[in-house]
Amino acid sequence: MSHAATHDQHDDHHGAPKSFFQRWCMSTNHKDIGTLYLVFALVMFFIGGSFAMLIRAELFKPGLQLMQPYFFNQLTTMHALVMIFGAIMPAFVGLGNWMIPLMVGAPDMALPRMNNLSFWILPFAFTLMLSTLFMAGGGPAGGWTMYPPLSLQSDSLAYVVFAIHLMGISSIMGAINIIATILNMRAPGMELLKMPVFVWSWLITAFLLIAVMPVLAGAVTMLLTDKYFGTNFFNPGGGGDPVLYQHIFWFFGHPEVYIMILPAFGIISEIIPTFARKPIFGYKAMVFAIASIAFLSFIVWAHHMFAVGLPMGAEIFFMYATMLIAVPTGVKVFNWVSTMWGGSMTFETPMLFAIAFVILFTIGGFSGLMLALVPADFQYHDTYFVVAHFHYVLVTGALFAIIAATYYWLPKWSGRMYSEFWGKMHFWNSVIWVNVLFFPQHFLGLAGMPRRIPDYNVAFANFNMISSIGGFLFGASQLIFLGVLIHGVWFSKKKATDRVWEGAKGLEWTVPSPAPHHTFEVPPVIHDDELAHGHVND
Amino acid sequence: MTQPKMQQPVLDPSDADRRKGVRRTVTILVVIVAAFFLVSFVQIVLMK
């Protein structure tokens, strides 16, 4: 592969505007906007995490400890909204912004100014949403799903709906940008079926975003008109139906779950081959599995609402359709394990998080299969079993993949190696305490403890206390992550090489570390040998 | 890997094709999104 022909050498940021305002507020550079997204996601992660700490503190013992139930409801609602829309999604967009142009040999995103707008909408949206916590009447308290009639009781509904509209606009613009970049900006020779799996995962995710964000916008607008404009979409008293909201919401909501996991699949598919020093096993199968999962995500939404009283035929259809997702997901897990099989593996921090992802995400997937069973779901529905399930998928799944990606690409971004010792400290603390935090919640759920309740029966006391201790320590472990990041970006003495990892392949590793402000202004000449997936047709 | 010295960017002949492709992709996607929003809006108006 040819070098990336750039103006820059290793140690500078030639071309970046000198003024802080110009560089960060007016930026059209994919790397700077990617950094903005990642920093924003990190801030939101700690805000959402502090809500989680308060929730676990309240649940440390039976009885009301620290807060009134209404505030507890606000915390559970805000924790989810902040983590989903503020931390996980922007983190993936940030990673996409940084890495997609580098991986496909493009000089920047296809629509750089829109890229800036997509990001800068977000701080306003979240300031608006978080500000409701300080208003008379408080923030939204009906859960992130905002089911009516409960959500309609909140005085802050209009603020939250407006904030969600802003986030939706940001996501749609981001998705259009990513699709336009991948389809049009690839370097000559970077055929679709030679693209890194991460790029593929983002291409498919972007289509999901475009398909479902307008649905969410429609659903929350109907909530708004029901509350303020006298409509009765969801009010049985006026001929409406609250179950309609659940159908519309989950038609958005289930693909949304995959929006939060497909890029994670892509990340893991980059990291495992690097540290196993083998090409990924079954590249095409991995791509088609992601596409299959994305397709299936549109026909499984009602598994979130088995308990509302669906017709038997519908319940059976949604049960089997949901179970079908295990097939492409199983293909992915099999291929990750097969990639590691016989590889010359080393266990640097990104690989540790990737392996933890494979194991723990699989646990979350299996509890998902249990929830897919209609008769079993009647028992599990709205219990802590569900909370345990989706936290295994979203924390040890999506979040672990984001952390793995950060360790994997940080040297490329900053030009410095992070501390491997403290990275491993972060890993072991995270992986131990996250299981102490969430595994007991399976038992609580199976024993019947309902979710979103600030008080509980004394029979649930022990597991809740264990879970809270795990929660506090998992939260504290993330301070190690913060420390590793600060050290790795500004203070580490160890310079990163261009390739950074011995087994790393792909265009992003051909540019200097730190990646210059402008890369691939002249499209690189691509040789298949140097691509991670250069010989897929052989 | 050694990097080249300062190198002038050359005009990329495929640049015009890229621009055209981006415009076409964005047009199609914006039409899809607008159609989704329009359908949602019409549905909301009809159902109220």
Coordinates of C-alpha atoms in Angstrom, one line a residue:
Chain A
M1 CA 0.0 0.0 0.0
S2 CA 1.3 3.4 -0.7
H3 CA 1.9 5.8 2.1
A4 CA -0.7 8.4 2.8
A5 CA 0.4 11.4 0.9
T6 CA 0.0 14.2 3.3
H7 CA 1.6 17.5 4.1
D8 CA 2.4 16.5 7.6
Q9 CA 5.0 14.8 9.6
H10 CA 4.7 13.0 12.9
D11 CA 4.8 15.7 15.5
D12 CA 2.6 18.5 14.3
H13 CA -1.0 19.5 13.8
H14 CA -0.1 21.5 10.7
G15 CA -3.2 23.0 9.2
A16 CA -5.3 23.1 12.4
P17 CA -6.6 26.6 13.2
K18 CA -4.7 28.3 16.0
S19 CA -7.7 29.9 17.7
F20 CA -9.6 27.7 20.1
F21 CA -13.0 28.9 18.9
Q22 CA -12.0 28.5 15.3
R23 CA -10.7 25.0 15.8
W24 CA -13.4 23.5 18.0
C25 CA -16.5 25.5 17.4
M26 CA -16.1 26.1 13.6
S27 CA -14.4 22.9 12.8
T28 CA -15.2 21.0 9.6
N29 CA -12.4 18.5 10.2
H30 CA -13.6 15.0 10.8
K31 CA -10.9 14.3 13.4
D32 CA -11.7 17.4 15.4
I33 CA -15.4 16.7 15.2
G34 CA -14.8 13.1 16.1
T35 CA -12.9 14.3 19.2
L36 CA -15.7 16.7 20.1
Y37 CA -18.2 13.8 19.9
L38 CA -16.0 11.6 22.0
V39 CA -15.4 14.2 24.7
F40 CA -19.1 15.0 24.8
A41 CA -19.9 11.3 25.1
L42 CA -17.4 11.0 28.0
V43 CA -19.0 13.9 29.9
M44 CA -22.4 12.5 29.4
F45 CA -21.2 9.1 30.5
F46 CA -20.1 10.5 33.8
I47 CA -23.3 12.5 34.2
G48 CA -25.4 9.4 33.4
G49 CA -23.2 7.4 35.6
S50 CA -23.7 9.7 38.5
F51 CA -27.4 9.2 38.1
A52 CA -26.8 5.5 38.3
M53 CA -24.8 5.9 41.5
L54 CA -27.7 7.7 43.1
I55 CA -30.1 5.0 41.9
R56 CA -27.9 2.3 43.4
A57 CA -27.4 4.3 46.6
E58 CA -31.2 4.5 47.0
L59 CA -31.5 0.7 46.4
F60 CA -28.6 -0.1 48.8
K61 CA -31.1 -1.0 51.5
P62 CA -34.9 -1.6 51.6
G63 CA -37.0 1.4 52.4
L64 CA -36.7 5.0 51.2
Q65 CA -33.1 6.2 52.0
L66 CA -32.1 9.3 50.1
M67 CA -34.9 10.6 47.9
Q68 CA -38.6 10.6 47.2
P69 CA -40.0 8.2 44.7
Y70 CA -40.8 10.8 42.1
F71 CA -37.2 12.0 42.0
F72 CA -36.1 8.3 41.8
N73 CA -38.3 8.0 38.7
Q74 CA -36.6 11.1 37.2
L75 CA -33.2 9.6 37.8
T76 CA -34.1 6.3 36.1
T77 CA -35.5 8.2 33.2
M78 CA -32.7 10.6 32.8
H79 CA -30.0 7.9 33.4
A80 CA -31.4 6.0 30.4
L81 CA -31.9 9.0 28.1
V82 CA -28.4 10.4 28.9
M83 CA -26.6 7.1 28.5
I84 CA -28.5 6.1 25.3
F85 CA -28.7 9.4 23.4
G86 CA -25.8 11.2 25.1
A87 CA -23.1 8.7 25.7
I88 CA -23.4 5.5 23.7
M89 CA -24.7 6.9 20.4
P90 CA -22.4 10.0 20.3
A91 CA -19.4 7.8 21.2
F92 CA -20.1 5.6 18.2
V93 CA -20.6 8.7 16.0
G94 CA -17.3 10.1 17.3
L95 CA -15.5 6.9 16.5
G96 CA -17.1 6.8 13.1
N97 CA -16.1 10.4 12.4
W98 CA -12.5 9.8 13.4
M99 CA -12.0 6.4 11.7
I100 CA -14.3 6.0 8.7
P101 CA -12.5 8.5 6.5
L102 CA -9.1 7.1 7.6
M103 CA -10.2 3.6 7.0
V104 CA -11.6 4.2 3.5
G105 CA -8.9 6.6 2.4
A106 CA -11.1 9.7 2.2
P107 CA -9.8 13.2 3.0
D108 CA -12.8 14.0 5.2
M109 CA -16.5 13.3 5.6
A110 CA -18.6 14.0 2.5
L111 CA -20.4 16.9 4.2
P112 CA -18.1 18.6 6.6
R113 CA -20.2 21.6 7.5
M114 CA -23.2 19.5 8.2
N115 CA -20.9 17.4 10.4
N116 CA -20.2 20.4 12.5
L117 CA -23.9 21.2 12.8
S118 CA -24.7 17.6 13.7
F119 CA -22.4 17.8 16.6
W120 CA -23.2 21.3 17.9
I121 CA -26.9 20.6 18.1
L122 CA -26.2 18.0 20.8
P123 CA -24.9 20.1 23.7
F124 CA -28.0 22.4 23.3
A125 CA -30.3 19.4 23.2
F126 CA -28.8 17.9 26.4
T127 CA -28.6 21.2 28.2
L128 CA -32.3 21.6 27.5
M129 CA -33.1 18.1 28.7
L130 CA -30.9 18.2 31.8
S131 CA -32.2 21.6 32.8
T132 CA -35.6 20.2 33.4
L133 CA -34.2 18.6 36.6
F134 CA -33.9 22.0 38.1
M135 CA -37.3 23.2 37.1
A136 CA -40.4 23.3 39.2
G137 CA -42.1 19.9 38.7
G138 CA -38.7 18.3 37.9
G139 CA -37.6 16.3 34.9
P140 CA -39.3 13.6 32.9
A141 CA -40.2 10.7 35.2
G142 CA -42.1 8.2 33.0
G143 CA -39.1 6.2 31.9
W144 CA -37.1 6.6 28.7
T145 CA -39.8 4.8 26.8
M146 CA -42.2 7.7 27.8
Y147 CA -45.3 5.5 27.8
P148 CA -48.5 7.4 28.1
P149 CA -50.5 8.2 30.2
L150 CA -47.6 8.3 32.8
S151 CA -45.3 10.4 30.7
L152 CA -48.1 12.9 30.0
Q153 CA -48.2 13.8 33.7
S154 CA -44.8 15.4 33.5
D155 CA -44.6 19.2 33.2
S156 CA -41.3 18.9 31.4
L157 CA -42.6 16.8 28.5
A158 CA -42.4 19.7 26.0
Y159 CA -38.7 20.3 26.8
V160 CA -37.9 16.6 26.5
V161 CA -39.8 16.2 23.2
F162 CA -38.0 19.2 21.8
A163 CA -34.6 17.8 23.0
I164 CA -35.4 14.5 21.4
H165 CA -36.3 16.2 18.1
L166 CA -32.9 17.9 18.2
M167 CA -31.1 14.7 18.9
G168 CA -33.1 13.0 16.1
I169 CA -32.1 15.7 13.6
S170 CA -28.5 15.4 14.7
S171 CA -28.6 11.6 14.2
I172 CA -30.2 11.8 10.8
M173 CA -27.7 14.4 9.6
G174 CA -24.9 12.2 10.9
A175 CA -26.3 9.1 9.3
I176 CA -26.7 10.9 5.9
N177 CA -23.1 12.1 6.2
I178 CA -21.8 8.6 6.9
I179 CA -23.6 7.0 4.1
A180 CA -22.6 9.7 1.6
T181 CA -19.0 9.3 2.8
I182 CA -18.8 5.5 2.6
L183 CA -20.6 5.3 -0.8
N184 CA -18.7 8.1 -2.5
M185 CA -15.5 9.0 -0.8
R186 CA -13.6 5.6 -0.8
A187 CA -10.2 5.6 -2.3
P188 CA -9.8 3.8 -5.6
G189 CA -9.4 0.1 -5.0
M190 CA -11.3 0.2 -1.7
E191 CA -14.2 -1.9 -2.9
L192 CA -17.3 -2.4 -0.7
L193 CA -16.3 -5.9 0.1
K194 CA -12.8 -4.9 1.1
M195 CA -13.9 -2.3 3.6
P196 CA -13.2 -2.8 7.3
V197 CA -16.1 -4.5 9.2
F198 CA -16.3 -1.3 11.3
V199 CA -17.1 0.7 8.2
W200 CA -19.7 -1.9 7.1
S201 CA -21.3 -1.9 10.5
W202 CA -21.6 1.9 10.4
L203 CA -23.0 1.9 6.9
I204 CA -25.8 -0.5 8.0
T205 CA -26.3 1.4 11.3
A206 CA -26.7 4.7 9.4
F207 CA -29.5 3.2 7.3
L208 CA -31.2 2.0 10.5
L209 CA -31.0 5.5 11.9
I210 CA -32.5 7.1 8.8
A211 CA -35.4 4.6 9.0
V212 CA -36.3 4.9 12.6
M213 CA -35.5 8.3 13.9
P214 CA -38.5 9.9 12.1
V215 CA -40.7 7.3 13.7
L216 CA -39.5 8.4 17.2
A217 CA -40.1 12.0 16.1
G218 CA -43.6 11.1 15.2
A219 CA -44.3 9.2 18.4
V220 CA -43.1 12.0 20.7
T221 CA -44.9 14.6 18.6
M222 CA -48.1 12.7 19.1
L223 CA -47.4 12.7 22.9
L224 CA -47.0 16.4 22.7
T225 CA -50.2 17.0 20.8
D226 CA -52.1 14.7 23.2
K227 CA -50.8 16.8 26.2
Y228 CA -51.1 20.3 24.8
F229 CA -53.3 20.3 21.7
G230 CA -56.3 18.2 22.7
T231 CA -55.7 15.2 20.5
N232 CA -56.5 11.7 21.8
F233 CA -54.0 9.4 20.0
F234 CA -53.3 7.5 23.2
N235 CA -56.2 8.5 25.4
P236 CA -58.9 5.8 25.5
G237 CA -61.4 8.4 26.8
G238 CA -61.2 10.0 23.4
G239 CA -61.1 6.9 21.3
G240 CA -57.3 6.5 21.4
D241 CA -55.2 3.6 22.6
P242 CA -52.0 3.7 24.8
V243 CA -50.9 0.4 23.2
L244 CA -50.6 2.2 19.9
Y245 CA -47.8 4.3 21.4
Q246 CA -46.0 1.2 22.5
H247 CA -46.1 -0.2 19.0
I248 CA -44.8 3.0 17.4
F249 CA -42.2 3.5 20.1
W250 CA -40.8 0.0 19.8
F251 CA -40.8 0.1 16.0
F252 CA -38.2 2.8 16.7
G253 CA -36.9 1.3 19.9
H254 CA -35.8 -2.1 18.8
P255 CA -33.8 -1.0 15.8
E256 CA -32.4 1.6 18.2
V257 CA -31.0 -1.2 20.3
Y258 CA -29.2 -2.5 17.3
I259 CA -28.0 1.0 16.5
M260 CA -26.2 0.8 19.8
I261 CA -24.7 -2.6 19.2
L262 CA -23.9 -3.0 15.4
P263 CA -20.9 -0.5 15.5
A264 CA -19.7 -2.4 18.6
F265 CA -19.7 -5.6 16.4
G266 CA -17.6 -3.7 13.9
I267 CA -15.1 -2.5 16.5
I268 CA -14.6 -6.0 17.9
S269 CA -14.2 -7.3 14.4
E270 CA -11.2 -4.9 14.0
I271 CA -9.6 -5.6 17.4
I272 CA -9.7 -9.4 17.5
P273 CA -7.9 -9.9 14.2
T274 CA -5.2 -7.4 15.2
F275 CA -4.3 -9.1 18.4
A276 CA -4.8 -12.7 17.1
R277 CA -2.6 -11.7 14.2
K278 CA -5.0 -13.4 11.8
P279 CA -7.5 -12.1 9.3
I280 CA -11.1 -12.2 10.5
F281 CA -12.7 -15.6 10.0
G282 CA -15.6 -15.4 7.5
Y283 CA -15.4 -11.7 6.5
K284 CA -18.4 -11.9 4.2
A285 CA -20.4 -13.9 6.8
M286 CA -19.7 -11.1 9.3
V287 CA -21.0 -8.4 6.9
F288 CA -24.1 -10.4 6.0
A289 CA -24.7 -11.2 9.6
I290 CA -24.8 -7.5 10.5
A291 CA -27.2 -6.9 7.6
S292 CA -29.4 -9.8 8.7
I293 CA -29.5 -8.5 12.2
A294 CA -30.4 -5.1 11.0
F295 CA -33.2 -6.5 8.8
L296 CA -34.6 -8.6 11.6
S297 CA -34.6 -5.6 14.0
F298 CA -37.6 -4.3 12.1
I299 CA -39.8 -7.3 12.6
V300 CA -39.3 -8.0 16.3
W301 CA -40.6 -4.9 18.1
A302 CA -43.6 -6.4 19.8
H303 CA -41.4 -8.7 22.0
H304 CA -41.1 -5.6 24.2
M305 CA -44.9 -5.7 24.8
F306 CA -45.9 -9.4 25.1
A307 CA -47.6 -8.6 28.4
V308 CA -50.0 -6.0 26.9
G309 CA -52.3 -8.7 25.5
L310 CA -51.4 -9.2 21.9
P311 CA -53.2 -11.8 19.7
M312 CA -51.7 -15.3 20.1
G313 CA -50.6 -15.3 16.4
A314 CA -48.7 -12.1 16.9
E315 CA -47.0 -13.3 20.0
I316 CA -45.9 -16.5 18.3
F317 CA -44.6 -14.6 15.3
F318 CA -42.6 -12.1 17.3
M319 CA -41.3 -14.8 19.5
Y320 CA -39.9 -16.8 16.6
A321 CA -38.7 -13.8 14.8
T322 CA -36.8 -12.7 17.9
M323 CA -35.2 -16.1 18.3
L324 CA -34.1 -16.0 14.7
I325 CA -31.8 -13.1 15.6
A326 CA -29.7 -15.7 17.5
V327 CA -28.6 -17.2 14.2
P328 CA -26.7 -14.3 12.7
T329 CA -25.5 -13.3 16.2
G330 CA -24.3 -16.8 16.7
V331 CA -22.4 -16.6 13.4
K332 CA -20.6 -13.5 14.6
V333 CA -19.6 -15.0 18.0
F334 CA -18.5 -18.2 16.2
N335 CA -16.4 -16.2 13.8
W336 CA -14.8 -14.1 16.6
V337 CA -13.8 -17.2 18.4
S338 CA -12.6 -18.9 15.2
T339 CA -10.5 -15.8 14.5
M340 CA -8.8 -16.3 17.8
W341 CA -8.4 -20.0 17.3
G342 CA -4.8 -20.8 16.5
G343 CA -3.8 -17.2 16.4
S344 CA -0.7 -15.7 18.0
M345 CA -2.7 -13.9 20.6
T346 CA -1.5 -11.2 22.9
F347 CA -3.6 -9.6 25.5
E348 CA -3.2 -5.8 25.5
T349 CA -6.0 -3.8 27.0
P350 CA -8.1 -3.4 23.8
M351 CA -8.0 -7.2 23.3
L352 CA -9.0 -7.8 26.9
F353 CA -12.0 -5.6 26.6
A354 CA -12.8 -7.3 23.2
I355 CA -12.7 -10.8 24.7
A356 CA -14.8 -9.7 27.7
F357 CA -17.2 -8.3 25.2
V358 CA -17.5 -11.6 23.4
I359 CA -18.2 -13.6 26.6
L360 CA -20.4 -11.1 28.4
F361 CA -22.4 -9.9 25.4
T362 CA -23.1 -13.6 24.8
I363 CA -24.5 -13.8 28.4
G364 CA -26.7 -10.8 27.6
G365 CA -27.8 -12.4 24.3
F366 CA -28.8 -15.6 26.1
S367 CA -30.9 -13.8 28.7
G368 CA -32.4 -12.0 25.7
L369 CA -33.4 -15.4 24.2
M370 CA -35.0 -16.3 27.5
L371 CA -37.0 -13.0 27.4
A372 CA -38.1 -13.8 23.8
L373 CA -40.1 -16.8 25.0
V374 CA -43.6 -15.5 25.4
P375 CA -44.6 -17.7 28.4
A376 CA -41.4 -17.0 30.2
D377 CA -41.6 -13.3 29.4
F378 CA -44.9 -13.1 31.3
Q379 CA -42.8 -14.0 34.4
Y380 CA -39.8 -11.8 33.6
H381 CA -41.5 -8.7 32.2
D382 CA -40.8 -5.5 34.1
T383 CA -38.5 -7.3 36.6
Y384 CA -34.8 -6.8 37.3
F385 CA -34.1 -9.7 35.0
V386 CA -34.8 -7.3 32.1
V387 CA -32.5 -4.7 33.7
A388 CA -29.8 -7.3 34.0
H389 CA -30.3 -8.4 30.4
F390 CA -30.0 -5.0 28.7
H391 CA -27.2 -3.9 30.9
Y392 CA -25.2 -6.9 29.9
V393 CA -25.9 -6.0 26.3
L394 CA -25.3 -2.3 26.6
V395 CA -22.6 -2.0 29.3
T396 CA -20.5 -5.1 28.7
G397 CA -21.5 -5.0 25.1
A398 CA -21.7 -1.5 23.7
L399 CA -19.7 0.4 26.4
F400 CA -16.9 -2.2 26.6
A401 CA -16.6 -2.0 22.8
I402 CA -16.3 1.8 23.0
I403 CA -13.7 1.5 25.7
A404 CA -11.8 -1.2 23.7
A405 CA -11.9 1.1 20.6
T406 CA -10.6 4.0 22.6
Y407 CA -7.6 2.1 23.9
Y408 CA -7.1 0.6 20.4
W409 CA -7.1 3.9 18.5
L410 CA -6.0 6.4 21.2
P411 CA -2.3 6.1 20.2
K412 CA -3.3 6.9 16.6
W413 CA -5.2 10.0 17.8
S414 CA -2.8 11.3 20.4
G415 CA 0.5 10.0 19.1
R416 CA 1.3 8.7 22.6
M417 CA 0.9 5.2 24.2
Y418 CA -1.4 5.0 27.1
S419 CA -0.2 3.2 30.3
E420 CA -0.8 -0.5 29.7
F421 CA -0.6 -1.2 33.4
W422 CA -3.3 1.2 34.3
G423 CA -5.3 0.1 31.2
K424 CA -5.2 -3.4 32.6
M425 CA -6.1 -2.2 36.1
H426 CA -9.1 -0.4 34.5
F427 CA -10.1 -3.6 32.6
W428 CA -9.9 -6.0 35.6
N429 CA -11.7 -3.6 37.9
S430 CA -14.4 -3.0 35.3
V431 CA -14.9 -6.6 34.4
I432 CA -15.1 -7.8 38.0
W433 CA -17.3 -5.1 39.3
V434 CA -19.6 -5.0 36.4
N435 CA -20.5 -8.6 37.0
V436 CA -20.9 -8.0 40.7
L437 CA -23.2 -5.1 39.7
F438 CA -25.4 -6.8 37.2
F439 CA -25.3 -10.6 37.7
P440 CA -27.3 -10.6 41.0
Q441 CA -30.0 -8.6 39.2
H442 CA -30.8 -11.8 37.3
F443 CA -31.7 -13.5 40.6
L444 CA -33.6 -10.4 41.8
G445 CA -35.7 -10.4 38.6
L446 CA -36.3 -14.2 38.7
A447 CA -37.5 -13.7 42.3
G448 CA -39.9 -11.1 41.2
M449 CA -38.4 -7.7 42.1
P450 CA -39.9 -5.1 39.8
R451 CA -37.8 -2.5 38.0
R452 CA -38.2 1.3 38.4
I453 CA -39.2 1.0 42.1
P454 CA -37.2 2.8 44.8
D455 CA -38.3 0.5 47.6
Y456 CA -38.5 -3.3 47.8
N457 CA -39.2 -6.3 49.9
V458 CA -36.6 -7.2 52.5
A459 CA -36.3 -10.6 50.8
F460 CA -34.3 -8.8 48.0
A461 CA -32.0 -6.9 50.4
N462 CA -28.8 -9.0 50.1
F463 CA -28.6 -9.1 46.3
N464 CA -29.4 -5.4 46.1
M465 CA -26.6 -4.6 48.5
I466 CA -24.1 -6.7 46.5
S467 CA -25.3 -5.1 43.3
S468 CA -24.9 -1.6 44.8
I469 CA -21.4 -2.3 46.0
G470 CA -20.6 -3.6 42.5
G471 CA -22.1 -0.4 41.1
F472 CA -20.1 2.0 43.3
L473 CA -16.8 0.1 42.5
F474 CA -17.6 -0.1 38.8
G475 CA -18.3 3.6 38.8
A476 CA -15.0 4.3 40.6
S477 CA -13.2 2.1 38.1
Q478 CA -14.1 4.5 35.4
L479 CA -12.1 7.2 37.1
I480 CA -9.1 5.0 36.3
F481 CA -10.2 5.2 32.6
L482 CA -10.4 9.0 32.9
G483 CA -6.9 9.0 34.4
V484 CA -5.5 6.8 31.6
L485 CA -7.1 9.0 29.0
I486 CA -5.6 12.2 30.4
H487 CA -2.2 10.6 30.8
G488 CA -2.4 9.0 27.3
V489 CA -3.4 12.2 25.6
W490 CA -1.1 14.8 27.3
F491 CA 1.5 13.3 29.6
S492 CA 2.7 9.9 28.3
K493 CA 6.4 9.9 27.4
K494 CA 6.0 6.9 25.2
K495 CA 5.5 7.8 21.5
A496 CA 3.3 5.7 19.4
T497 CA 4.6 4.3 16.1
D498 CA 2.6 4.7 13.0
R499 CA 1.3 1.1 13.0
V500 CA 1.0 1.1 16.8
W501 CA 0.0 -2.6 17.0
E502 CA 2.1 -5.3 15.4
G503 CA -0.8 -7.1 13.8
A504 CA -2.8 -4.1 12.8
K505 CA -3.7 -3.9 9.1
G506 CA -5.6 -1.2 7.2
L507 CA -5.3 2.3 5.8
E508 CA -5.6 4.0 9.2
W509 CA -2.3 2.6 10.3
T510 CA -0.4 4.0 7.3
V511 CA -0.7 7.6 8.4
P512 CA 1.6 9.0 11.1
S513 CA 0.7 9.0 14.8
P514 CA -0.8 11.3 15.8
A515 CA -2.9 11.4 12.6
P516 CA -2.2 14.7 10.9
H517 CA -4.9 17.3 10.7
H518 CA -5.4 16.4 7.0
T519 CA -4.9 13.0 5.6
F520 CA -5.4 11.3 2.2
E521 CA -5.7 14.6 0.3
V522 CA -4.3 12.5 -2.5
P523 CA -6.0 9.2 -2.5
P524 CA -3.7 6.4 -1.5
V525 CA -2.8 3.5 -3.8
I526 CA -4.2 0.4 -2.2
H527 CA -2.6 -3.0 -2.3
D528 CA -4.8 -5.8 -1.1
D529 CA -2.0 -7.4 1.0
E530 CA -2.0 -4.5 3.4
L531 CA -5.8 -4.4 3.9
A532 CA -7.3 -6.3 6.7
H533 CA -9.8 -7.8 4.2
G534 CA -7.9 -7.5 1.0
H535 CA -8.4 -11.0 -0.4
V536 CA -12.0 -11.8 0.5
N537 CA -12.7 -13.2 -3.0
D538 CA -9.7 -15.6 -3.0
Chain B
M1 CA 7.1 3.2 7.5
T2 CA 8.8 6.2 5.9
Q3 CA 6.7 9.1 5.0
P4 CA 7.1 11.3 2.0
K5 CA 8.5 14.7 2.2
M6 CA 6.2 17.7 1.7
Q7 CA 4.1 16.8 -1.3
Q8 CA 1.8 18.9 -3.3
P9 CA -1.7 17.6 -3.6
V10 CA -2.6 16.9 -7.2
L11 CA -6.0 17.3 -8.7
D12 CA -7.9 14.1 -8.4
P13 CA -9.7 13.3 -11.7
S14 CA -12.3 11.4 -9.8
D15 CA -13.1 14.4 -7.7
A16 CA -16.0 15.5 -9.9
D17 CA -17.5 12.0 -9.9
R18 CA -17.3 12.0 -6.1
R19 CA -19.1 15.3 -5.8
K20 CA -21.8 14.1 -8.2
G21 CA -22.1 10.9 -6.2
V22 CA -22.4 12.7 -2.9
R23 CA -25.1 15.0 -4.3
R24 CA -27.0 12.1 -5.7
T25 CA -26.7 10.1 -2.4
V26 CA -27.7 13.0 -0.2
T27 CA -30.7 13.8 -2.5
I28 CA -32.0 10.3 -2.3
L29 CA -31.5 10.1 1.5
V30 CA -33.1 13.4 2.1
V31 CA -36.1 12.5 0.0
I32 CA -36.4 9.2 2.0
V33 CA -36.2 11.1 5.4
A34 CA -38.6 13.8 4.2
A35 CA -41.0 11.2 3.0
F36 CA -40.9 9.4 6.4
F37 CA -41.6 12.7 8.2
L38 CA -44.4 13.6 5.7
V39 CA -46.0 10.2 6.2
S40 CA -45.8 10.6 10.0
F41 CA -47.3 14.1 9.8
V42 CA -50.1 13.0 7.5
Q43 CA -50.8 10.0 9.7
I44 CA -50.9 12.2 12.8
V45 CA -53.3 14.6 11.0
L46 CA -55.5 11.9 9.7
M47 CA -55.7 10.0 13.0
K48 CA -56.4 12.9 15.2

